[in-house]
Amino acid sequence: MNPRKPLALGVISASLLFVAASRPQAPKSAAPLTGFRDPAAESKIEDQFLAVPNAARAGQDLKTLTAEPHLAGTPEDYQTAQFVARKFRAAGLETTIVPYRVLINYPKKVQVTALAPDGRQLMSGPTPEHLARDPAGDNPRVAMPFNGSSASGDVTAQAIYGNYCRLEDFNQLAAEHVDPHGKIVLCRYGQNFRGIKVYLAEQRGAAGVLIYSDPQDDGYVKGDPWPIGPWRPDIGVQRGSVQYLFKYSGDPETPGVASTVDLPDSARQSAYGNQPHIVSIPLSYHDAAPILQALIGPGAPQGWQGGLPFRYHLGPGGVTVHLVSDQDYQRRLIWDVIGTIPGSQSPNEWVVTGSHRDAWVYGAVDPSSGNAALLEAVRATGELLRHGWRPRRTILFCSWDAEEQGLVGSTEWVEQHMQDLQHAVAYFNVDVAVSGSDFTASAVPSLQRFVRQVTQAVPSPLGGTVYEEWKVSHPTQDEHHSPAAPDPPGEVHIGDLGSGSDYTPFLQHAGVPSTDIGSEGPYGVYHSAFDDFAWFKQNADPNFVYLQEIARVLGLETLRMADADVLPYDYVAYARAIGSYLDAAKASAGVAHLRSLGFAPAREANARFLAAAQQVNSLQSAGSGNADRLNAALRATEAAFLDSAGLPGRPWYKHLIYAPGVYTGYAAVVLPGVTEAIQAHNGPLAAQQLTALTQALDRATQALLSAR
Ligand SMILES: [Zn+2]
């Protein structure tokens, strides 16, 4: 998973104590380094590290990882686990392949047929992903197009067109008097997480869902399709999970419990709270076009017309669709690979760095680029170990399985290690490491300065630093419309963490401060058979230098966090972000006619939090802080944002500042309890959630003040 998106400091970093020091060598001459008493010694280790990651080796590992389709739980997936484990061991890591037994589906039969009113067959699919110039789709081990978590069923119904199948699209259908009840809703991919499309359709009584890739969104309207260019060919299908991820991630049968191999079946739930109850099937536009073209009824409203060369209509009428989905649900083994380097001084404090390994098909970009970058970061860390270096804190490198089925491998591991993770100081994720040359990042506000500083120390393949290229290539926040934290003036934008990758259980369930990085470009073969090595080499990174770049950034995040004398968190940025989220929530309360909702206590609590964060900064500047006490206080602050009761209606999600939106899925909803209650026009719930937030801010303030 992971179609994604991406602040700043300088001012505050200079005010921190064990802090800003000049780096000795270009290109890092001016790179600030927060949190070290002896920045020169740290720089020396970092330089040794940065010299190791090698582009050609990363390319070779990518080729090995993408040799065969490796869907979670298959023998080919296990082979990639063994390959990664060998590489971890070769680097000197204590390595284990950790199995979990989880409920996932493989397709036995998937069929879509469309008939005109006179019985004439309009289409029958899915059409195989065959391209003469790239035989990737012809391998018999390529899974037929299907949705993870789809229900099984055999349904025949009239079709209707639902655009992106967002909440506003279903509202528009209602305005047009088109009722989804009992219909098969044809949705196009994009704008939200596919599970949300199915959820909204199910809520409205739809009989089934087809989700297709419109050429306007990632096909020929964008540019040349593969194998000429990077965009989606007519028969390319986006597979993907339609799990109700916003309820909880991971094994559907064990929310909050690890699905270890010895967990008895009696401890697994039979009611799957995060699974759809209707059939959903993904389609190429080659297969969707005859259905769309035959639809009659109202013409497509403004913004609903896609890139196919005929006028779209909403239906119903003109076409009846027959869906057959026979999904083989079994409890299957999956395999995380965990490599550990024990910390020399604070072994209980973990730095966790991970990337998922399983793919819908070959997965060159998603996720093998992530695992290839991870492996080079691991190899470079191994070189340091060979030269006698030991990290202060414990480092865990993780290659997750079954991410595509709903963040399953990472979620089960987090659920198994909840106690240990109370002391984890960071989780660094990479999923889609490389689809092009534009660096992007998302992070909790406390780690945004840290990410910027790390990228100031890593060279870009284009010359200068990653940070400098990032500034050139990326729009400033004004050009984004996400509710992201405010960036300091002139700084690169770092996005909020929503969902769609493995940081979700770490941050939103366990409260571990997290980041997510990648390097992006035009990418139209997402979750199809054509996300393969040939596509990657032609379109994403012909010389694998961006794999090398991500290996360096990911590795440096890990090393620096593992060795810092004082955790380089920045809570002033967090308080400013929360301030802006409160402003946005107050404005939306006005729009929702909830003007009487009292924001004053939360704002006052946040002002106290900001003042405490500033005090901690000046404590550090004055050099009067006790490092151990400071570190404990800094770590406890993020944990203060967890509420053991969880969010309304979804108790697995415990973080009161960030969650995947119920109606957006991938994109973050900020202050989720408050924001979603306002969206639902539920004044009493919004008031209760504001109180919970105020209490969390007071806990965070107390945690910071304990540093004194
Ligand atoms: Zn992925």
PDB file of C-alpha atoms in Angstrom, residues 489-680:
ATOM      1  CA  PRO A 489       8.559  29.994   6.787  1.00  0.00           C
ATOM      2  CA  GLY A 490      10.519  28.879   3.731  1.00  0.00           C
ATOM      3  CA  GLU A 491      10.755  25.272   4.874  1.00  0.00           C
ATOM      4  CA  VAL A 492      10.049  22.071   2.934  1.00  0.00           C
ATOM      5  CA  HIS A 493       6.716  20.492   3.624  1.00  0.00           C
ATOM      6  CA  ILE A 494       6.401  17.350   5.721  1.00  0.00           C
ATOM      7  CA  GLY A 495       3.012  15.644   5.689  1.00  0.00           C
ATOM      8  CA  ASP A 496       0.913  14.229   8.498  1.00  0.00           C
ATOM      9  CA  LEU A 497       0.824  10.472   9.005  1.00  0.00           C
ATOM     10  CA  GLY A 498      -2.544   9.045   7.947  1.00  0.00           C
ATOM     11  CA  SER A 499      -2.506   5.381   7.024  1.00  0.00           C
ATOM     12  CA  GLY A 500      -1.718   3.000   4.232  1.00  0.00           C
ATOM     13  CA  SER A 501       1.521   1.676   5.604  1.00  0.00           C
ATOM     14  CA  ASP A 502       3.179   0.033   8.581  1.00  0.00           C
ATOM     15  CA  TYR A 503       3.650   3.125  10.775  1.00  0.00           C
ATOM     16  CA  THR A 504      -0.037   2.955  11.667  1.00  0.00           C
ATOM     17  CA  PRO A 505       0.211   0.338  14.461  1.00  0.00           C
ATOM     18  CA  PHE A 506       3.377   1.991  15.829  1.00  0.00           C
ATOM     19  CA  LEU A 507       2.061   5.549  16.034  1.00  0.00           C
ATOM     20  CA  GLN A 508      -1.683   5.237  16.219  1.00  0.00           C
ATOM     21  CA  HIS A 509      -1.971   2.120  18.397  1.00  0.00           C
ATOM     22  CA  ALA A 510       1.280   2.135  20.422  1.00  0.00           C
ATOM     23  CA  GLY A 511       2.226   5.831  20.432  1.00  0.00           C
ATOM     24  CA  VAL A 512       5.728   5.452  18.973  1.00  0.00           C
ATOM     25  CA  PRO A 513       6.900   8.652  17.195  1.00  0.00           C
ATOM     26  CA  SER A 514       7.158   7.769  13.501  1.00  0.00           C
ATOM     27  CA  THR A 515       8.312   8.943  10.091  1.00  0.00           C
ATOM     28  CA  ASP A 516       7.698   7.706   6.541  1.00  0.00           C
ATOM     29  CA  ILE A 517       9.987   8.570   3.612  1.00  0.00           C
ATOM     30  CA  GLY A 518      10.246   7.892  -0.109  1.00  0.00           C
ATOM     31  CA  SER A 519      11.310   9.226  -3.470  1.00  0.00           C
ATOM     32  CA  GLU A 520       8.464   9.621  -5.928  1.00  0.00           C
ATOM     33  CA  GLY A 521       7.736  10.024  -9.606  1.00  0.00           C
ATOM     34  CA  PRO A 522       5.104   9.152 -12.258  1.00  0.00           C
ATOM     35  CA  TYR A 523       3.836   5.679 -11.299  1.00  0.00           C
ATOM     36  CA  GLY A 524       0.860   4.141 -13.122  1.00  0.00           C
ATOM     37  CA  VAL A 525       1.457   0.425 -12.555  1.00  0.00           C
ATOM     38  CA  TYR A 526       0.710   0.390  -8.803  1.00  0.00           C
ATOM     39  CA  HIS A 527      -0.451  -3.076  -7.627  1.00  0.00           C
ATOM     40  CA  SER A 528      -0.451  -4.507 -11.186  1.00  0.00           C
ATOM     41  CA  ALA A 529       1.699  -7.251 -12.714  1.00  0.00           C
ATOM     42  CA  PHE A 530       3.693  -4.513 -14.444  1.00  0.00           C
ATOM     43  CA  ASP A 531       5.189  -3.088 -11.248  1.00  0.00           C
ATOM     44  CA  ASP A 532       8.244  -5.155 -12.162  1.00  0.00           C
ATOM     45  CA  PHE A 533      12.018  -4.826 -12.459  1.00  0.00           C
ATOM     46  CA  ALA A 534      11.843  -3.804 -16.139  1.00  0.00           C
ATOM     47  CA  TRP A 535       9.384  -0.997 -15.354  1.00  0.00           C
ATOM     48  CA  PHE A 536      11.549   0.175 -12.432  1.00  0.00           C
ATOM     49  CA  LYS A 537      14.719   0.279 -14.503  1.00  0.00           C
ATOM     50  CA  GLN A 538      13.106   2.132 -17.378  1.00  0.00           C
ATOM     51  CA  ASN A 539      11.032   4.616 -15.404  1.00  0.00           C
ATOM     52  CA  ALA A 540      11.927   4.981 -11.743  1.00  0.00           C
ATOM     53  CA  ASP A 541      15.681   4.715 -11.180  1.00  0.00           C
ATOM     54  CA  PRO A 542      17.776   3.279 -14.049  1.00  0.00           C
ATOM     55  CA  ASN A 543      21.032   3.412 -12.063  1.00  0.00           C
ATOM     56  CA  PHE A 544      19.526   2.684  -8.621  1.00  0.00           C
ATOM     57  CA  VAL A 545      20.977   5.905  -7.188  1.00  0.00           C
ATOM     58  CA  TYR A 546      17.680   6.776  -5.506  1.00  0.00           C
ATOM     59  CA  LEU A 547      17.637   3.361  -3.838  1.00  0.00           C
ATOM     60  CA  GLN A 548      21.093   4.327  -2.523  1.00  0.00           C
ATOM     61  CA  GLU A 549      19.745   7.719  -1.402  1.00  0.00           C
ATOM     62  CA  ILE A 550      16.844   6.204   0.534  1.00  0.00           C
ATOM     63  CA  ALA A 551      19.156   3.578   2.075  1.00  0.00           C
ATOM     64  CA  ARG A 552      21.328   6.444   3.361  1.00  0.00           C
ATOM     65  CA  VAL A 553      18.443   8.551   4.704  1.00  0.00           C
ATOM     66  CA  LEU A 554      16.737   5.576   6.358  1.00  0.00           C
ATOM     67  CA  GLY A 555      19.998   4.323   7.838  1.00  0.00           C
ATOM     68  CA  LEU A 556      21.007   7.753   9.103  1.00  0.00           C
ATOM     69  CA  GLU A 557      17.628   8.239  10.764  1.00  0.00           C
ATOM     70  CA  THR A 558      18.214   4.944  12.551  1.00  0.00           C
ATOM     71  CA  LEU A 559      21.840   5.543  13.599  1.00  0.00           C
ATOM     72  CA  ARG A 560      21.274   9.065  14.759  1.00  0.00           C
ATOM     73  CA  MET A 561      18.243   8.185  16.845  1.00  0.00           C
ATOM     74  CA  ALA A 562      20.025   5.165  18.292  1.00  0.00           C
ATOM     75  CA  ASP A 563      23.075   7.193  19.347  1.00  0.00           C
ATOM     76  CA  ALA A 564      21.641  10.567  20.380  1.00  0.00           C
ATOM     77  CA  ASP A 565      22.548  11.659  23.924  1.00  0.00           C
ATOM     78  CA  VAL A 566      19.290  13.539  24.146  1.00  0.00           C
ATOM     79  CA  LEU A 567      16.314  12.483  22.025  1.00  0.00           C
ATOM     80  CA  PRO A 568      16.047  15.041  19.212  1.00  0.00           C
ATOM     81  CA  TYR A 569      12.290  15.566  19.543  1.00  0.00           C
ATOM     82  CA  ASP A 570      10.823  19.002  19.058  1.00  0.00           C
ATOM     83  CA  TYR A 571       7.595  19.554  20.999  1.00  0.00           C
ATOM     84  CA  VAL A 572       7.383  23.246  20.171  1.00  0.00           C
ATOM     85  CA  ALA A 573       6.526  22.157  16.623  1.00  0.00           C
ATOM     86  CA  TYR A 574       3.971  19.692  18.017  1.00  0.00           C
ATOM     87  CA  ALA A 575       2.241  22.395  20.045  1.00  0.00           C
ATOM     88  CA  ARG A 576       2.141  24.730  17.045  1.00  0.00           C
ATOM     89  CA  ALA A 577       0.668  21.955  14.909  1.00  0.00           C
ATOM     90  CA  ILE A 578      -2.026  21.205  17.472  1.00  0.00           C
ATOM     91  CA  GLY A 579      -2.781  24.929  17.678  1.00  0.00           C
ATOM     92  CA  SER A 580      -3.446  25.035  13.955  1.00  0.00           C
ATOM     93  CA  TYR A 581      -5.554  21.859  14.115  1.00  0.00           C
ATOM     94  CA  LEU A 582      -7.663  23.441  16.873  1.00  0.00           C
ATOM     95  CA  ASP A 583      -8.169  26.542  14.713  1.00  0.00           C
ATOM     96  CA  ALA A 584      -9.313  24.362  11.809  1.00  0.00           C
ATOM     97  CA  ALA A 585     -11.639  22.337  14.051  1.00  0.00           C
ATOM     98  CA  LYS A 586     -13.186  25.515  15.468  1.00  0.00           C
ATOM     99  CA  ALA A 587     -13.803  26.818  11.967  1.00  0.00           C
ATOM    100  CA  SER A 588     -15.472  23.574  10.917  1.00  0.00           C
ATOM    101  CA  ALA A 589     -17.587  23.617  14.087  1.00  0.00           C
ATOM    102  CA  GLY A 590     -18.844  27.012  12.946  1.00  0.00           C
ATOM    103  CA  VAL A 591     -19.733  25.620   9.543  1.00  0.00           C
ATOM    104  CA  ALA A 592     -21.470  22.652  11.203  1.00  0.00           C
ATOM    105  CA  HIS A 593     -23.573  25.027  13.339  1.00  0.00           C
ATOM    106  CA  LEU A 594     -21.852  23.876  16.534  1.00  0.00           C
ATOM    107  CA  ARG A 595     -20.754  27.387  17.504  1.00  0.00           C
ATOM    108  CA  SER A 596     -21.468  26.788  21.180  1.00  0.00           C
ATOM    109  CA  LEU A 597     -18.767  24.104  21.301  1.00  0.00           C
ATOM    110  CA  GLY A 598     -16.201  25.333  23.845  1.00  0.00           C
ATOM    111  CA  PHE A 599     -12.650  25.327  22.464  1.00  0.00           C
ATOM    112  CA  ALA A 600     -11.201  27.582  25.183  1.00  0.00           C
ATOM    113  CA  PRO A 601     -10.098  24.820  27.624  1.00  0.00           C
ATOM    114  CA  ALA A 602      -8.286  22.874  24.875  1.00  0.00           C
ATOM    115  CA  ARG A 603      -6.616  26.017  23.560  1.00  0.00           C
ATOM    116  CA  GLU A 604      -5.511  27.016  27.050  1.00  0.00           C
ATOM    117  CA  ALA A 605      -4.162  23.507  27.643  1.00  0.00           C
ATOM    118  CA  ASN A 606      -2.260  23.723  24.363  1.00  0.00           C
ATOM    119  CA  ALA A 607      -0.831  27.115  25.371  1.00  0.00           C
ATOM    120  CA  ARG A 608       0.466  25.477  28.566  1.00  0.00           C
ATOM    121  CA  PHE A 609       1.895  22.629  26.479  1.00  0.00           C
ATOM    122  CA  LEU A 610       3.674  25.129  24.200  1.00  0.00           C
ATOM    123  CA  ALA A 611       5.100  26.995  27.211  1.00  0.00           C
ATOM    124  CA  ALA A 612       6.381  23.715  28.705  1.00  0.00           C
ATOM    125  CA  ALA A 613       7.945  22.730  25.367  1.00  0.00           C
ATOM    126  CA  GLN A 614       9.707  26.089  25.210  1.00  0.00           C
ATOM    127  CA  GLN A 615      10.928  25.620  28.790  1.00  0.00           C
ATOM    128  CA  VAL A 616      12.362  22.225  27.942  1.00  0.00           C
ATOM    129  CA  ASN A 617      14.156  23.756  24.974  1.00  0.00           C
ATOM    130  CA  SER A 618      15.692  26.469  27.115  1.00  0.00           C
ATOM    131  CA  LEU A 619      16.579  23.915  29.811  1.00  0.00           C
ATOM    132  CA  GLN A 620      18.546  22.130  27.158  1.00  0.00           C
ATOM    133  CA  SER A 621      20.090  25.354  25.922  1.00  0.00           C
ATOM    134  CA  ALA A 622      21.213  26.180  29.423  1.00  0.00           C
ATOM    135  CA  GLY A 623      22.850  22.736  29.655  1.00  0.00           C
ATOM    136  CA  SER A 624      21.093  22.193  32.961  1.00  0.00           C
ATOM    137  CA  GLY A 625      19.069  19.172  31.931  1.00  0.00           C
ATOM    138  CA  ASN A 626      19.815  15.710  33.255  1.00  0.00           C
ATOM    139  CA  ALA A 627      19.961  13.634  30.031  1.00  0.00           C
ATOM    140  CA  ASP A 628      18.255  10.523  31.407  1.00  0.00           C
ATOM    141  CA  ARG A 629      15.457  12.483  33.002  1.00  0.00           C
ATOM    142  CA  LEU A 630      15.097  14.590  29.887  1.00  0.00           C
ATOM    143  CA  ASN A 631      14.880  11.531  27.652  1.00  0.00           C
ATOM    144  CA  ALA A 632      12.275   9.856  29.841  1.00  0.00           C
ATOM    145  CA  ALA A 633      10.214  13.044  29.832  1.00  0.00           C
ATOM    146  CA  LEU A 634      10.506  13.515  26.090  1.00  0.00           C
ATOM    147  CA  ARG A 635       9.399   9.951  25.370  1.00  0.00           C
ATOM    148  CA  ALA A 636       6.497  10.106  27.830  1.00  0.00           C
ATOM    149  CA  THR A 637       5.154  13.184  26.063  1.00  0.00           C
ATOM    150  CA  GLU A 638       4.142  11.382  22.870  1.00  0.00           C
ATOM    151  CA  ALA A 639       2.596   8.584  24.960  1.00  0.00           C
ATOM    152  CA  ALA A 640       0.441  11.205  26.694  1.00  0.00           C
ATOM    153  CA  PHE A 641      -1.487  11.610  23.446  1.00  0.00           C
ATOM    154  CA  LEU A 642      -2.799   8.052  23.717  1.00  0.00           C
ATOM    155  CA  ASP A 643      -6.202   7.496  25.273  1.00  0.00           C
ATOM    156  CA  SER A 644      -6.723   3.959  26.558  1.00  0.00           C
ATOM    157  CA  ALA A 645     -10.418   4.186  25.616  1.00  0.00           C
ATOM    158  CA  GLY A 646      -9.490   4.860  21.990  1.00  0.00           C
ATOM    159  CA  LEU A 647     -11.433   6.856  19.453  1.00  0.00           C
ATOM    160  CA  PRO A 648     -15.246   6.795  19.351  1.00  0.00           C
ATOM    161  CA  GLY A 649     -16.398   3.585  17.639  1.00  0.00           C
ATOM    162  CA  ARG A 650     -12.849   2.419  16.965  1.00  0.00           C
ATOM    163  CA  PRO A 651     -11.113   1.687  20.272  1.00  0.00           C
ATOM    164  CA  TRP A 652      -8.038   0.099  18.632  1.00  0.00           C
ATOM    165  CA  TYR A 653      -6.993   3.592  17.465  1.00  0.00           C
ATOM    166  CA  LYS A 654      -5.656   5.261  20.614  1.00  0.00           C
ATOM    167  CA  HIS A 655      -3.889   8.379  19.351  1.00  0.00           C
ATOM    168  CA  LEU A 656      -5.903  11.569  19.880  1.00  0.00           C
ATOM    169  CA  ILE A 657      -3.963  13.688  17.365  1.00  0.00           C
ATOM    170  CA  TYR A 658      -3.614  11.406  14.308  1.00  0.00           C
ATOM    171  CA  ALA A 659      -5.693   8.624  12.775  1.00  0.00           C
ATOM    172  CA  PRO A 660      -6.669   7.481   9.311  1.00  0.00           C
ATOM    173  CA  GLY A 661      -9.877   9.298   8.431  1.00  0.00           C
ATOM    174  CA  VAL A 662     -13.085   7.263   8.380  1.00  0.00           C
ATOM    175  CA  TYR A 663     -13.923   8.945   5.101  1.00  0.00           C
ATOM    176  CA  THR A 664     -10.439   9.389   3.649  1.00  0.00           C
ATOM    177  CA  GLY A 665      -8.560   6.233   4.616  1.00  0.00           C
ATOM    178  CA  TYR A 666      -5.025   7.067   3.546  1.00  0.00           C
ATOM    179  CA  ALA A 667      -5.092  10.724   4.472  1.00  0.00           C
ATOM    180  CA  ALA A 668      -4.691  11.678   8.109  1.00  0.00           C
ATOM    181  CA  VAL A 669      -7.554  13.128  10.020  1.00  0.00           C
ATOM    182  CA  VAL A 670      -6.141  15.375  12.729  1.00  0.00           C
ATOM    183  CA  LEU A 671      -7.734  15.548  16.185  1.00  0.00           C
ATOM    184  CA  PRO A 672      -9.814  12.620  14.868  1.00  0.00           C
ATOM    185  CA  GLY A 673     -12.225  12.321  17.801  1.00  0.00           C
ATOM    186  CA  VAL A 674     -13.110  16.010  17.701  1.00  0.00           C
ATOM    187  CA  THR A 675     -13.037  16.449  13.935  1.00  0.00           C
ATOM    188  CA  GLU A 676     -15.189  13.450  13.074  1.00  0.00           C
ATOM    189  CA  ALA A 677     -17.749  14.268  15.770  1.00  0.00           C
ATOM    190  CA  ILE A 678     -18.055  17.745  14.231  1.00  0.00           C
ATOM    191  CA  GLN A 679     -18.399  16.255  10.752  1.00  0.00           C
ATOM    192  CA  ALA A 680     -21.183  14.054  12.104  1.00  0.00           C
TER     193      ALA A 680
END
